Amino acid sequence: MIRYSLRCPEDHGFESWFQSSDAFDDLLAAGRVACPVCGSSSVEKVLMAPAVRPARKAAAGPPPKPLSAPASQMEEAFRALRRQVEENSEYVGMNFATEARKIHEGDAPERAIYGEAKPEEARRLIEDGVPVAPLPFLPQRKVN
């Protein structure tokens, strides 16, 4: 695996992993490498420093940024959106399609809900005129 730093014409920088240098070249030629911010498939590699482990004495500097901290403004915006949805909506889990249809048909009280649906369930909701939209995150699941 190889990691490349990439940049689009809009000056959005991002990184991505590829199986090999040839795999990157093939995907780029096919237009399959795109900027995650603007969607442009006109990207190019940028100069990046090699990952060299510093000596123990040199490593004693400021502590690294915790992984739980947002890496970019876009990541912070997604977190804010998630908080907004979770604070102002009811989580209905895998019953999302059923509950959304009941609300749309007037068989359940109108309220904001979010949950999970299989792609074919979501497609049927949209075809039937039920106002739904995909969210850019998965609901948090409880773990032991």
Coordinates of C-alpha atoms in Angstrom, one line a residue:
M1 CA 0.0 0.0 0.0
I2 CA 1.1 3.5 -0.7
R3 CA -0.2 6.8 0.5
Y4 CA -0.2 9.9 -1.7
S5 CA -0.9 13.5 -0.8
L6 CA -3.1 14.9 -3.5
R7 CA -4.5 18.3 -4.5
C8 CA -7.3 19.5 -6.9
P9 CA -7.4 22.7 -9.0
E10 CA -9.4 24.3 -6.2
D11 CA -6.4 23.9 -3.9
H12 CA -8.2 21.3 -1.7
G13 CA -5.6 19.0 -0.2
F14 CA -6.3 15.4 0.8
E15 CA -4.6 12.0 1.1
S16 CA -5.5 8.6 -0.2
W17 CA -4.1 5.1 -0.1
F18 CA -3.5 3.0 -3.2
Q19 CA -2.4 -0.6 -3.8
S20 CA 0.6 0.5 -5.8
S21 CA 1.9 3.4 -7.9
D22 CA 0.6 1.7 -11.1
A23 CA -2.9 1.3 -9.4
F24 CA -2.9 5.1 -8.7
D25 CA -2.0 5.8 -12.3
D26 CA -4.7 3.5 -13.7
L27 CA -7.4 4.9 -11.4
L28 CA -6.3 8.5 -12.2
A29 CA -6.4 7.8 -16.0
A30 CA -9.9 6.3 -15.6
G31 CA -11.2 9.4 -13.7
R32 CA -11.8 7.3 -10.5
V33 CA -9.7 9.6 -8.2
A34 CA -11.7 12.6 -7.1
C35 CA -11.5 15.4 -4.5
P36 CA -13.7 14.6 -1.5
V37 CA -14.6 18.3 -1.1
C38 CA -15.5 19.5 -4.6
G39 CA -15.6 16.2 -6.6
S40 CA -13.1 17.3 -9.2
S41 CA -11.3 14.3 -10.9
S42 CA -8.5 16.5 -12.0
V43 CA -6.1 15.8 -9.1
E44 CA -2.3 15.6 -8.9
K45 CA 0.2 14.3 -6.5
V46 CA 1.9 16.9 -4.3
L47 CA 5.3 16.7 -2.6
M48 CA 5.1 14.9 0.8
A49 CA 7.6 14.2 3.4
P50 CA 8.5 10.6 4.0
A51 CA 7.3 9.0 7.2
V52 CA 10.5 8.8 9.2
R53 CA 10.5 7.9 12.8
P54 CA 12.4 10.5 14.9
A55 CA 15.0 9.5 17.5
R56 CA 13.6 9.2 21.0
K57 CA 15.1 12.4 22.2
A58 CA 13.8 14.3 19.2
A59 CA 10.4 12.9 19.7
A60 CA 9.9 14.8 23.0
G61 CA 8.0 17.7 21.6
P62 CA 4.4 18.9 21.9
P63 CA 1.9 16.1 22.3
P64 CA 0.3 14.9 19.1
K65 CA -3.3 16.1 18.3
P66 CA -5.7 13.5 19.7
L67 CA -7.4 11.3 17.1
S68 CA -10.8 12.3 18.5
A69 CA -10.2 16.0 17.6
P70 CA -11.6 17.1 14.2
A71 CA -9.0 16.9 11.4
S72 CA -10.7 19.6 9.2
Q73 CA -13.5 22.2 9.0
M74 CA -15.5 19.7 7.0
E75 CA -15.2 17.0 9.7
E76 CA -16.2 19.6 12.4
A77 CA -19.2 20.5 10.2
F78 CA -20.2 16.8 10.0
R79 CA -20.0 16.5 13.8
A80 CA -22.1 19.6 14.2
L81 CA -24.7 18.2 11.8
R82 CA -24.7 14.9 13.7
R83 CA -25.3 16.7 17.0
Q84 CA -28.1 18.8 15.5
V85 CA -29.8 15.7 14.1
E86 CA -29.4 13.6 17.3
E87 CA -30.6 16.5 19.6
N88 CA -33.7 17.3 17.4
S89 CA -34.8 14.0 16.1
E90 CA -35.9 10.6 17.3
Y91 CA -33.8 7.6 16.5
V92 CA -36.0 4.8 15.1
G93 CA -33.2 2.4 14.1
M94 CA -33.9 -0.2 11.4
N95 CA -37.6 0.7 11.5
F96 CA -36.9 4.0 9.7
A97 CA -38.7 3.0 6.4
T98 CA -41.8 1.8 8.2
E99 CA -42.0 4.8 10.5
A100 CA -41.3 7.3 7.7
R101 CA -44.1 5.8 5.7
K102 CA -46.5 5.9 8.7
I103 CA -45.7 9.6 9.3
H104 CA -46.1 10.4 5.6
E105 CA -49.5 8.6 5.4
G106 CA -50.7 10.2 8.7
D107 CA -50.8 7.0 10.7
A108 CA -48.2 8.2 13.2
P109 CA -47.6 11.7 14.7
E110 CA -45.5 14.0 12.6
R111 CA -42.0 14.4 14.0
A112 CA -38.4 14.4 12.9
I113 CA -36.9 10.9 12.8
Y114 CA -33.6 9.3 11.7
G115 CA -32.5 5.8 11.5
E116 CA -31.3 3.1 9.1
A117 CA -32.8 1.7 5.9
K118 CA -31.7 -0.7 3.3
P119 CA -31.0 0.9 -0.1
E120 CA -34.0 -0.7 -1.7
E121 CA -36.3 0.6 1.1
A122 CA -34.9 4.1 0.7
R123 CA -35.5 3.9 -3.1
R124 CA -39.1 2.9 -2.6
L125 CA -39.7 5.7 -0.1
I126 CA -38.3 8.2 -2.6
E127 CA -40.4 6.7 -5.5
D128 CA -43.5 7.0 -3.3
G129 CA -42.9 10.7 -2.6
V130 CA -41.9 10.3 1.1
P131 CA -39.5 13.1 1.9
V132 CA -36.2 11.4 3.0
A133 CA -32.5 12.3 2.7
P134 CA -29.4 10.3 3.4
L135 CA -27.2 11.5 6.2
P136 CA -23.4 11.6 5.8
F137 CA -22.9 9.4 8.9
L138 CA -24.0 6.2 10.5
P139 CA -25.8 6.3 13.9
Q140 CA -23.6 5.5 16.8
R141 CA -24.2 1.9 18.0
K142 CA -23.9 0.8 21.6
V143 CA -21.0 -1.6 22.2
N144 CA -20.1 -3.7 25.2

